Coordinates of C-alpha atoms in Angstrom, one line a residue:
M1 CA 31.2 -110.9 -140.0
T2 CA 34.2 -111.2 -142.3
A3 CA 36.3 -108.2 -143.0
A4 CA 35.7 -106.2 -146.2
P5 CA 38.2 -106.7 -149.0
L6 CA 41.1 -104.2 -149.1
T7 CA 39.7 -102.4 -152.1
T8 CA 37.0 -102.5 -154.7
T9 CA 38.7 -99.9 -156.8
P10 CA 38.9 -100.9 -160.5
P11 CA 42.4 -102.0 -161.5
D12 CA 43.0 -99.0 -163.7
R13 CA 42.3 -96.6 -160.9
A14 CA 44.7 -96.0 -158.0
P15 CA 43.0 -96.5 -154.6
I16 CA 42.5 -93.5 -152.3
V17 CA 45.1 -93.4 -149.6
L18 CA 43.8 -92.0 -146.3
D19 CA 47.0 -90.5 -144.9
R20 CA 46.9 -87.7 -142.4
R21 CA 47.3 -84.9 -145.1
T22 CA 44.4 -86.2 -147.1
V23 CA 42.2 -86.5 -144.1
W24 CA 42.9 -82.9 -142.9
L25 CA 42.4 -81.4 -146.4
I26 CA 39.0 -83.1 -146.6
F27 CA 38.2 -82.0 -143.1
A28 CA 39.0 -78.4 -143.9
A29 CA 36.6 -78.5 -146.9
L30 CA 33.9 -79.9 -144.7
M31 CA 34.4 -77.3 -142.0
A32 CA 34.0 -74.5 -144.5
S33 CA 30.8 -75.9 -146.0
M34 CA 29.2 -76.9 -142.7
F35 CA 29.9 -73.4 -141.3
L36 CA 28.1 -71.9 -144.4
S37 CA 25.0 -74.0 -143.7
S38 CA 25.0 -73.6 -139.9
L39 CA 25.5 -69.8 -140.2
D40 CA 22.3 -69.4 -142.1
Q41 CA 20.1 -71.0 -139.5
S42 CA 20.9 -68.2 -137.1
I43 CA 22.0 -65.2 -139.2
I44 CA 18.5 -63.7 -139.6
S45 CA 17.6 -64.0 -135.9
T46 CA 18.8 -60.5 -135.0
A47 CA 17.7 -59.1 -138.3
M48 CA 14.3 -60.7 -138.2
P49 CA 12.5 -57.9 -136.4
T50 CA 13.6 -55.4 -139.0
I51 CA 13.0 -57.8 -141.9
V52 CA 9.4 -58.6 -140.9
G53 CA 8.7 -55.0 -140.1
E54 CA 9.8 -53.8 -143.5
L55 CA 8.0 -56.7 -145.3
D56 CA 4.9 -56.6 -143.1
G57 CA 5.3 -60.2 -141.8
V58 CA 5.3 -59.9 -138.0
E59 CA 2.4 -62.3 -137.6
H60 CA 4.1 -65.0 -139.7
Q61 CA 7.8 -64.3 -138.7
G62 CA 8.3 -67.9 -137.5
W63 CA 8.2 -69.1 -141.1
L64 CA 11.5 -67.5 -141.9
I65 CA 13.1 -70.0 -139.6
T66 CA 10.6 -72.9 -140.0
I67 CA 10.8 -73.1 -143.8
Y68 CA 14.6 -73.4 -143.7
I69 CA 14.5 -76.1 -141.1
L70 CA 11.7 -77.9 -142.9
A71 CA 13.6 -77.9 -146.3
V72 CA 16.8 -79.1 -144.5
A73 CA 14.9 -82.0 -142.9
V74 CA 13.1 -83.1 -146.1
V75 CA 16.3 -83.5 -148.1
M76 CA 18.6 -85.0 -145.4
P77 CA 17.5 -88.6 -146.0
I78 CA 17.7 -88.1 -149.7
Y79 CA 21.3 -86.8 -149.6
G80 CA 22.2 -89.6 -147.1
K81 CA 20.9 -92.3 -149.4
A82 CA 22.4 -90.7 -152.5
G83 CA 25.8 -90.6 -150.8
D84 CA 25.6 -94.2 -149.9
S85 CA 24.4 -95.3 -153.3
W86 CA 26.5 -93.1 -155.7
G87 CA 29.2 -91.5 -153.6
R88 CA 29.3 -88.2 -151.7
R89 CA 31.4 -86.0 -153.9
W90 CA 28.8 -84.8 -156.5
P91 CA 25.8 -84.5 -154.0
F92 CA 28.1 -82.4 -151.9
L93 CA 29.0 -80.1 -154.7
I94 CA 25.4 -79.8 -155.8
A95 CA 24.4 -78.8 -152.3
V96 CA 27.0 -76.0 -152.1
A97 CA 25.9 -74.6 -155.5
L98 CA 22.2 -74.7 -154.7
F99 CA 22.7 -73.0 -151.3
T100 CA 24.9 -70.2 -152.9
A101 CA 22.4 -69.5 -155.7
A102 CA 19.5 -69.4 -153.3
S103 CA 21.3 -67.0 -151.0
A104 CA 21.6 -64.5 -153.9
G105 CA 17.8 -64.9 -154.5
A106 CA 17.0 -64.3 -150.9
G107 CA 19.1 -61.1 -150.8
F108 CA 17.0 -59.7 -153.7
A109 CA 13.6 -60.8 -152.4
G110 CA 11.0 -58.0 -152.8
S111 CA 8.3 -59.4 -150.5
F112 CA 7.9 -61.6 -147.4
T113 CA 6.5 -64.5 -149.4
E114 CA 9.4 -64.3 -151.9
L115 CA 11.9 -64.3 -149.1
V116 CA 10.3 -67.4 -147.4
A117 CA 10.4 -69.2 -150.8
W118 CA 14.1 -68.5 -151.2
R119 CA 14.8 -69.5 -147.6
G120 CA 13.2 -72.9 -148.5
I121 CA 15.5 -73.3 -151.5
Q122 CA 18.5 -72.4 -149.3
G123 CA 17.4 -75.3 -147.0
L124 CA 17.5 -77.7 -149.9
G125 CA 21.2 -77.0 -150.2
G126 CA 21.9 -76.6 -146.6
G127 CA 20.5 -80.0 -145.7
G128 CA 23.1 -81.6 -148.0
L129 CA 26.0 -79.6 -146.5
M130 CA 25.1 -80.6 -143.0
I131 CA 24.5 -84.3 -143.5
L132 CA 27.2 -85.1 -146.0
S133 CA 29.8 -83.4 -143.9
Q134 CA 29.1 -85.7 -141.0
A135 CA 28.9 -88.8 -143.2
I136 CA 32.2 -88.0 -144.9
I137 CA 33.9 -87.7 -141.6
A138 CA 32.7 -91.2 -140.7
D139 CA 34.1 -92.3 -144.1
I140 CA 37.6 -91.1 -143.5
V141 CA 38.1 -91.3 -139.7
P142 CA 37.6 -94.3 -137.5
A143 CA 35.0 -93.9 -134.7
R144 CA 37.7 -94.4 -132.1
E145 CA 39.4 -91.2 -133.3
R146 CA 36.3 -89.3 -134.6
G147 CA 35.7 -87.5 -131.3
K148 CA 38.7 -85.1 -131.9
Y149 CA 37.3 -84.2 -135.3
M150 CA 33.6 -84.0 -134.4
G151 CA 34.4 -81.9 -131.3
P152 CA 35.6 -79.0 -133.5
M153 CA 32.6 -79.6 -135.8
G154 CA 30.3 -79.2 -132.8
A155 CA 32.3 -76.1 -131.7
L156 CA 31.9 -74.7 -135.3
F157 CA 28.1 -75.1 -134.9
G158 CA 28.4 -73.0 -131.8
V159 CA 30.5 -70.4 -133.5
A160 CA 28.0 -70.2 -136.3
A161 CA 25.1 -69.9 -133.9
V162 CA 26.7 -66.8 -132.4
A163 CA 28.5 -65.4 -135.5
G164 CA 25.1 -65.5 -137.3
P165 CA 23.3 -63.1 -135.0
L166 CA 26.4 -60.9 -134.8
L167 CA 26.7 -60.6 -138.6
G168 CA 23.0 -60.3 -139.0
G169 CA 22.9 -57.5 -136.5
W170 CA 25.9 -55.7 -137.9
F171 CA 24.6 -55.9 -141.4
T172 CA 21.2 -54.5 -140.3
D173 CA 22.7 -51.7 -138.3
V174 CA 25.5 -50.6 -140.6
H175 CA 24.4 -51.7 -144.1
D176 CA 21.3 -53.6 -145.0
W177 CA 19.7 -56.8 -143.7
R178 CA 20.0 -58.2 -147.3
W179 CA 23.8 -58.6 -146.8
A180 CA 22.9 -61.4 -144.3
F181 CA 22.2 -63.4 -147.4
W182 CA 24.6 -61.9 -149.9
I183 CA 27.6 -62.7 -147.6
N184 CA 27.0 -66.4 -148.5
I185 CA 27.9 -65.8 -152.1
P186 CA 31.6 -65.3 -151.8
V187 CA 31.8 -67.9 -149.0
G188 CA 29.9 -70.4 -151.0
L189 CA 32.0 -69.9 -154.1
L190 CA 35.2 -70.4 -152.0
A191 CA 33.7 -73.5 -150.3
F192 CA 32.8 -74.9 -153.8
A193 CA 36.3 -74.3 -155.1
V194 CA 37.9 -75.9 -152.0
A195 CA 35.6 -78.9 -152.1
W196 CA 36.2 -79.4 -155.9
V197 CA 39.9 -79.7 -155.2
T198 CA 40.0 -81.6 -152.0
L199 CA 37.0 -83.9 -152.0
K200 CA 38.6 -86.7 -154.1
L201 CA 36.0 -89.3 -153.0
P202 CA 35.0 -92.4 -154.9
S203 CA 31.9 -92.4 -157.1
H204 CA 30.0 -95.5 -158.2
R205 CA 26.7 -96.6 -159.7
S206 CA 23.9 -98.1 -157.6
E207 CA 22.3 -101.3 -158.9
H208 CA 19.1 -100.5 -157.0
R209 CA 16.2 -98.3 -158.2
V210 CA 15.7 -94.9 -156.6
D211 CA 12.9 -94.9 -154.0
V212 CA 11.0 -92.0 -155.7
L213 CA 7.6 -92.9 -154.0
G214 CA 9.2 -93.0 -150.6
A215 CA 10.8 -89.6 -151.2
V216 CA 7.5 -88.0 -152.3
L217 CA 5.5 -89.5 -149.4
M218 CA 8.2 -88.4 -146.9
T219 CA 8.1 -84.8 -148.3
L220 CA 4.3 -84.7 -148.1
G221 CA 4.2 -86.1 -144.6
T222 CA 6.9 -83.8 -143.3
T223 CA 5.5 -80.7 -144.9
G224 CA 2.0 -81.5 -143.6
L225 CA 3.3 -82.1 -140.1
V226 CA 5.0 -78.7 -139.9
V227 CA 2.0 -76.9 -141.4
V228 CA -0.3 -78.5 -138.9
A229 CA 2.0 -77.4 -136.1
S230 CA 2.0 -73.8 -137.6
W231 CA -1.7 -73.7 -138.3
E232 CA -2.5 -71.3 -135.4
S233 CA 0.0 -68.7 -136.5
L234 CA -1.2 -69.1 -140.1
V235 CA -5.0 -69.1 -139.7
G236 CA -5.7 -68.3 -136.0
S237 CA -6.9 -71.5 -134.3
Y238 CA -6.9 -75.3 -134.3
D239 CA -10.5 -76.0 -135.2
L240 CA -11.4 -79.6 -136.4
S241 CA -14.7 -78.2 -137.8
D242 CA -12.5 -76.2 -140.3
T243 CA -12.5 -78.5 -143.3
R244 CA -9.1 -77.2 -144.4
F245 CA -7.5 -78.1 -141.1
A246 CA -9.2 -81.4 -140.9
G247 CA -8.3 -82.3 -144.5
L248 CA -4.6 -81.3 -143.8
L249 CA -4.5 -83.4 -140.7
L250 CA -6.0 -86.5 -142.4
G251 CA -3.7 -86.0 -145.4
T252 CA -0.6 -85.8 -143.3
L253 CA -1.6 -88.9 -141.3
A254 CA -2.3 -90.8 -144.6
A255 CA 1.0 -89.7 -146.1
S256 CA 3.0 -90.8 -143.0
V257 CA 1.3 -94.2 -142.8
A258 CA 1.8 -94.8 -146.5
F259 CA 5.5 -93.8 -146.2
V260 CA 6.1 -96.4 -143.5
A261 CA 4.3 -99.0 -145.6
V262 CA 6.3 -98.2 -148.7
E263 CA 9.6 -98.2 -146.9
L264 CA 8.9 -101.6 -145.4
R265 CA 8.7 -103.0 -149.0
A266 CA 11.0 -100.8 -150.9
E267 CA 14.1 -102.5 -152.5
N268 CA 16.3 -99.5 -151.6
P269 CA 14.4 -97.4 -149.0
I270 CA 15.2 -93.8 -148.3
L271 CA 14.7 -94.5 -144.6
P272 CA 15.1 -98.2 -143.8
M273 CA 12.7 -99.2 -141.0
R274 CA 15.2 -101.9 -139.9
L275 CA 17.3 -99.1 -138.4
F276 CA 14.8 -98.7 -135.7
R277 CA 15.5 -102.3 -134.4
N278 CA 18.8 -100.9 -133.4
S279 CA 18.3 -99.5 -129.9
V280 CA 21.2 -97.1 -130.0
F281 CA 20.0 -95.6 -133.2
T282 CA 16.4 -95.3 -131.9
L283 CA 17.2 -93.8 -128.5
S284 CA 19.8 -91.4 -130.0
T285 CA 17.3 -90.3 -132.7
V286 CA 14.6 -89.6 -130.1
I287 CA 17.1 -87.6 -128.0
G288 CA 18.0 -85.6 -131.2
L289 CA 14.3 -85.0 -131.8
V290 CA 13.6 -83.5 -128.4
I291 CA 16.7 -81.4 -128.5
G292 CA 15.5 -80.0 -131.8
M293 CA 12.1 -79.2 -130.3
G294 CA 13.3 -77.9 -127.0
M295 CA 16.4 -76.0 -127.9
F296 CA 16.3 -74.5 -131.4
A297 CA 12.7 -73.4 -131.0
A298 CA 13.7 -71.0 -128.2
L299 CA 17.1 -69.8 -129.6
G300 CA 15.6 -68.2 -132.6
F301 CA 13.5 -65.8 -130.6
L302 CA 16.0 -64.7 -127.9
P303 CA 17.6 -61.9 -130.0
T304 CA 14.1 -60.6 -130.9
F305 CA 13.2 -60.6 -127.2
L306 CA 16.4 -58.7 -126.3
Q307 CA 15.8 -56.0 -128.9
M308 CA 12.2 -55.5 -128.2
A309 CA 11.9 -56.0 -124.5
T310 CA 15.2 -54.8 -123.1
G311 CA 16.0 -52.1 -125.7
V312 CA 19.4 -53.4 -126.8
G313 CA 20.5 -52.7 -130.3
V314 CA 20.5 -55.2 -133.2
T315 CA 24.2 -55.8 -133.1
Q316 CA 24.4 -55.8 -129.3
S317 CA 21.8 -58.5 -129.1
G318 CA 24.1 -60.6 -131.3
F319 CA 27.1 -60.0 -129.0
L320 CA 24.9 -61.1 -126.1
M321 CA 24.9 -64.6 -127.7
I322 CA 28.7 -65.0 -127.3
P323 CA 28.5 -66.7 -123.9
M324 CA 26.5 -69.6 -125.5
M325 CA 29.2 -70.0 -128.2
V326 CA 31.9 -70.1 -125.5
G327 CA 30.1 -72.8 -123.5
M328 CA 29.4 -74.9 -126.6
M329 CA 32.9 -74.7 -127.9
A330 CA 34.5 -75.6 -124.5
T331 CA 32.4 -78.7 -123.9
A332 CA 32.3 -79.9 -127.6
I333 CA 36.1 -79.8 -127.9
A334 CA 36.8 -81.1 -124.4
S335 CA 34.3 -84.0 -124.7
G336 CA 35.7 -84.9 -128.2
V337 CA 39.2 -85.2 -126.9
A338 CA 38.0 -87.2 -123.9
I339 CA 36.0 -89.6 -126.0
T340 CA 39.1 -90.2 -128.2
R341 CA 41.2 -90.8 -125.1
T342 CA 38.8 -93.1 -123.2
G343 CA 36.5 -94.5 -125.9
K344 CA 33.5 -93.7 -123.6
Y345 CA 30.7 -91.4 -124.8
R346 CA 27.5 -92.2 -123.0
I347 CA 28.2 -90.1 -119.9
Y348 CA 28.4 -87.0 -122.0
T349 CA 25.0 -87.4 -123.4
I350 CA 23.5 -87.9 -120.0
T351 CA 25.3 -84.9 -118.5
G352 CA 24.5 -82.6 -121.4
M353 CA 20.8 -83.5 -121.4
G354 CA 20.6 -82.9 -117.6
I355 CA 22.3 -79.5 -118.0
A356 CA 20.1 -78.5 -120.9
T357 CA 16.9 -79.4 -119.1
A358 CA 17.8 -77.5 -115.9
T359 CA 18.8 -74.5 -118.0
L360 CA 15.4 -74.4 -119.8
V361 CA 13.7 -74.4 -116.4
W362 CA 15.9 -71.5 -115.4
M363 CA 15.0 -69.6 -118.6
T364 CA 11.3 -69.5 -117.6
T365 CA 12.4 -66.7 -115.1
I366 CA 13.3 -64.3 -117.9
T367 CA 11.8 -60.9 -117.4
A368 CA 11.9 -57.5 -119.2
D369 CA 14.3 -56.2 -116.6
I370 CA 16.6 -59.2 -116.5
S371 CA 20.3 -58.3 -116.0
M372 CA 22.7 -59.0 -118.8
L373 CA 24.9 -61.0 -116.3
Q374 CA 22.1 -63.4 -115.5
Y375 CA 21.1 -63.7 -119.1
S376 CA 24.7 -64.4 -120.1
A377 CA 25.0 -67.1 -117.4
M378 CA 21.8 -68.7 -118.7
I379 CA 22.9 -69.1 -122.3
F380 CA 26.5 -70.1 -121.3
V381 CA 25.2 -73.1 -119.4
L382 CA 22.8 -73.8 -122.2
G383 CA 25.6 -73.9 -124.7
A384 CA 27.7 -76.1 -122.4
G385 CA 24.9 -78.6 -122.4
L386 CA 24.4 -78.6 -126.1
G387 CA 28.1 -79.0 -126.7
L388 CA 28.1 -82.3 -124.8
V389 CA 25.2 -83.8 -126.7
M390 CA 25.0 -82.6 -130.3
Q391 CA 27.9 -84.5 -131.9
T392 CA 28.0 -87.3 -129.3
I393 CA 24.7 -88.7 -130.4
V394 CA 25.7 -88.6 -134.0
L395 CA 28.9 -90.5 -133.1
A396 CA 26.8 -93.1 -131.2
V397 CA 24.6 -93.7 -134.3
Q398 CA 27.5 -94.0 -136.8
N399 CA 29.3 -96.4 -134.5
A400 CA 26.3 -98.7 -134.2
V401 CA 25.4 -99.3 -137.9
D402 CA 26.9 -101.1 -140.8
P403 CA 29.5 -99.0 -142.7
H404 CA 27.5 -99.3 -145.9
E405 CA 24.7 -97.4 -144.2
I406 CA 26.6 -94.6 -142.5
G407 CA 25.1 -91.9 -144.7
T408 CA 21.6 -93.2 -144.4
A409 CA 21.8 -93.6 -140.6
T410 CA 23.4 -90.3 -140.1
S411 CA 20.9 -88.5 -142.2
A412 CA 18.0 -90.3 -140.5
N413 CA 19.2 -89.2 -137.1
N414 CA 19.7 -85.6 -138.3
Y415 CA 16.3 -85.7 -140.1
F416 CA 14.4 -86.3 -136.9
R417 CA 16.4 -83.7 -135.1
E418 CA 15.5 -81.1 -137.8
I419 CA 11.9 -82.3 -137.7
G420 CA 12.0 -81.6 -134.0
A421 CA 13.4 -78.2 -134.6
A422 CA 10.8 -77.4 -137.3
L423 CA 7.9 -78.6 -135.0
G424 CA 9.4 -77.0 -132.0
T425 CA 9.9 -73.7 -133.8
A426 CA 6.4 -73.8 -135.3
L427 CA 4.8 -74.6 -131.9
F428 CA 6.9 -72.2 -129.9
S429 CA 6.3 -69.5 -132.6
S430 CA 2.5 -70.2 -132.4
I431 CA 2.5 -69.9 -128.6
F432 CA 4.8 -66.9 -128.5
T433 CA 3.2 -65.0 -131.4
S434 CA -0.4 -65.6 -130.2
R435 CA 0.4 -64.4 -126.8
L436 CA 2.3 -61.4 -128.3
V437 CA -0.4 -60.4 -130.7
D438 CA -3.0 -60.5 -128.0
G439 CA -0.8 -58.4 -125.8
L440 CA 0.0 -55.9 -128.5
E441 CA -3.7 -55.6 -129.5
D442 CA -4.4 -54.6 -125.9
V443 CA -1.6 -52.1 -125.9
F444 CA -2.6 -50.5 -129.2
A445 CA -6.4 -50.7 -128.6
G446 CA -8.0 -47.3 -129.5
V447 CA -4.6 -45.8 -130.6
P448 CA -4.7 -44.2 -134.1
Q449 CA -2.2 -45.9 -136.4
T450 CA -0.5 -42.7 -137.4
G451 CA 2.5 -40.7 -136.3
Q452 CA 4.6 -42.5 -133.7
A453 CA 1.9 -45.1 -132.9
A454 CA 3.0 -47.7 -135.5
A455 CA 0.8 -50.6 -136.3
P456 CA 1.6 -53.8 -134.3
S457 CA 2.2 -55.7 -137.5
S458 CA 4.9 -53.2 -138.6
L459 CA 6.9 -52.9 -135.3
T460 CA 10.6 -52.7 -135.7
P461 CA 13.1 -52.2 -132.8
E462 CA 13.6 -48.6 -133.9
A463 CA 9.9 -48.0 -134.0
V464 CA 9.5 -49.3 -130.5
Q465 CA 12.2 -47.0 -129.1
S466 CA 10.5 -44.0 -130.7
L467 CA 7.0 -44.8 -129.2
P468 CA 5.6 -42.6 -126.5
A469 CA 6.5 -43.9 -123.0
P470 CA 3.1 -45.6 -122.2
L471 CA 3.1 -47.5 -125.5
K472 CA 6.8 -48.4 -125.3
D473 CA 6.3 -49.8 -121.8
G474 CA 3.3 -51.7 -123.0
V475 CA 5.2 -53.3 -125.9
V476 CA 8.1 -54.2 -123.7
E477 CA 5.8 -55.9 -121.2
A478 CA 4.0 -57.7 -124.0
Y479 CA 7.2 -59.3 -125.3
A480 CA 8.4 -60.3 -121.8
E481 CA 5.0 -61.9 -120.9
A482 CA 4.9 -63.7 -124.2
L483 CA 8.3 -65.3 -124.1
A484 CA 9.2 -66.6 -120.6
P485 CA 6.0 -68.7 -119.9
A486 CA 6.4 -70.3 -123.4
F487 CA 9.5 -72.1 -122.2
W488 CA 7.4 -74.2 -119.8
Y489 CA 5.9 -76.0 -122.8
L490 CA 9.4 -77.3 -123.8
V491 CA 10.6 -78.4 -120.4
P492 CA 8.9 -81.9 -120.4
L493 CA 10.5 -82.6 -123.8
L494 CA 14.0 -82.1 -122.6
A495 CA 13.3 -84.0 -119.4
L496 CA 12.2 -87.0 -121.6
G497 CA 15.5 -86.8 -123.5
F498 CA 17.4 -86.7 -120.2
V499 CA 15.7 -89.9 -119.0
L500 CA 16.3 -91.7 -122.3
A501 CA 20.0 -90.9 -122.3
F502 CA 20.4 -93.4 -119.4
F503 CA 19.2 -96.2 -121.6
V504 CA 21.6 -95.6 -124.5
R505 CA 23.8 -98.7 -124.8
E506 CA 27.5 -97.9 -125.0
I507 CA 29.3 -99.8 -127.9
A508 CA 33.0 -100.1 -128.3
L509 CA 34.3 -97.6 -130.7
S510 CA 35.6 -99.0 -134.0
D511 CA 39.2 -98.3 -135.1
V512 CA 38.4 -98.7 -138.9
A513 CA 37.2 -95.8 -141.1
G514 CA 34.1 -96.4 -143.2
M515 CA 35.8 -96.2 -146.6
I516 CA 38.5 -98.7 -145.4
A517 CA 35.8 -101.1 -144.2
R518 CA 33.9 -100.8 -147.5
G519 CA 37.1 -101.4 -149.6
E520 CA 37.0 -97.9 -151.1
A521 CA 40.4 -96.7 -149.6
V522 CA 43.5 -97.9 -147.9
T523 CA 45.5 -96.6 -145.0
A524 CA 48.9 -95.1 -145.5
E525 CA 50.4 -98.2 -143.9
Q526 CA 48.6 -100.5 -146.2
A527 CA 49.7 -98.5 -149.3
E528 CA 53.3 -98.6 -148.2
A529 CA 53.2 -102.3 -147.5
A530 CA 51.7 -102.9 -151.0
L531 CA 54.4 -100.7 -152.5
R532 CA 57.2 -102.6 -150.8
E533 CA 55.7 -105.9 -152.0
S534 CA 55.5 -104.7 -155.6
D535 CA 59.1 -103.5 -155.5
A536 CA 60.5 -106.7 -153.9
P537 CA 62.8 -108.8 -156.2
A538 CA 61.1 -111.8 -157.8
D539 CA 63.8 -114.2 -156.5
R540 CA 63.0 -113.4 -152.9
G541 CA 60.2 -115.9 -152.9
T542 CA 56.4 -115.7 -153.3
T543 CA 55.5 -114.2 -150.0
P544 CA 51.8 -113.2 -150.4
E545 CA 50.7 -109.6 -150.1
P546 CA 49.4 -108.8 -146.6
G547 CA 45.6 -109.3 -146.7
P548 CA 43.2 -106.8 -145.3
D549 CA 42.4 -109.1 -142.3
A550 CA 45.7 -108.0 -140.8
E551 CA 44.5 -104.4 -140.7
V552 CA 40.7 -104.4 -140.7
T553 CA 39.1 -105.8 -137.6
A554 CA 36.0 -108.0 -137.9
G555 CA 32.7 -106.3 -137.5
P556 CA 31.2 -103.1 -139.0
A557 CA 33.4 -100.1 -139.1
S558 CA 30.8 -98.3 -137.1
G559 CA 31.5 -100.5 -134.1
T560 CA 30.8 -103.8 -132.5
S561 CA 29.3 -104.6 -129.2
A562 CA 31.6 -104.4 -126.3

């Protein structure tokens, strides 16, 4: 493959120079926006028992998490393709604005249904923030050096995963759970302003038609898949004799098959099927899928368990997630530095998946009287495993594809991870909630729903603590018996990811940034060389300007086979 030309920038426009200052300014904007999106995946976890209790939504509480993840997943490929086709600046700004506006709406929601709807709209913006941040990093930083940038991004995800429950708990205890959404407004406005100033990225027009049919079919198939997974918590049972369920199942299957058929023929597909011929992309994507199903499904319910089963306060349950943040930050940053130094990344995926699988088995031993030391050790090790895997598989994918498809490939990998998270959360919620509802019905059987004996559908942590001793003990036991056994359903998924990690082929990391390879930018050294040539006296000869082949290595910026 020949090297890309030095620049495709029109003659009347100066090329973007990716010097160190420019890279770090862009990186700061991406960190702020990615933190905003990541924070909202976890900020309601500690507040959720209070929210669903006030809005009478205990039986459908999983939807507050599932709808956000579903919306994020649906728009990820769309944002990825839009960024590759037209540039990433305007899609990124639109995502920030959409997320901020929806946060205001969620804070003023007057019913559980209204809150779920606003959470979905938040996800439509959050998906763009997450995927475009990762794609822009690949645009401006070579894969060989990307580890030291993606390590902090992975650590930021860990910080958000813990800061979210802490903030959600503090707002619920001290102010109002609605501040868990309102806090995004000033942060979102600041992120928009920073991005407006720093994200000076190239924009261009695509010569291809938009794959509207593919986007519609993908949305229908994804939504149907998650609703099927959540059917038990919504209706009560998986019954093929129920025409509604059977119709939904057939419709989802038809939309999925039609989507694949359309993408195989589309001129500019949202999700190119040819990517799956790349073994690194396919294996890394499957690993991301099982991580989403196995990990994020469980994390959303741990603070609820701590509040209800162990009696800790809302804010305290958030503080008890700090060990996970420490573990994730430590391994994400350390592995990023090590990858930059050695150029090797496969071993970290294998190690991380092994640690995560073993930890999930350990978590099946959680009981109502678990010590906080043991609980902290569990989630610390879990965070350490996640920190080794999350950003490493994204790096592997970006390094294995053509630089013109970095956004599409990155979004596809994240899409399947979010699909896994949506499916896993829905299935885990169904298993956990059905067991919990059965247990609570037994506890409250024959008890008048007056006075201190609150209805099971309206239980809040405060209400549980005020119950008479026999009822309180029964509720605590019901939560403990509902959560721990549910982890066993997730163990085989993580074990599959651990096995697949051994088969991921390691490809030499590229030393060329995506924008350089596509001819959309130049390095500081190239800009200086061009400036020296332009300032050289005419009588010094006709030495040609150094061509890009002197700086840009052959092969895609995402990597070439070792």
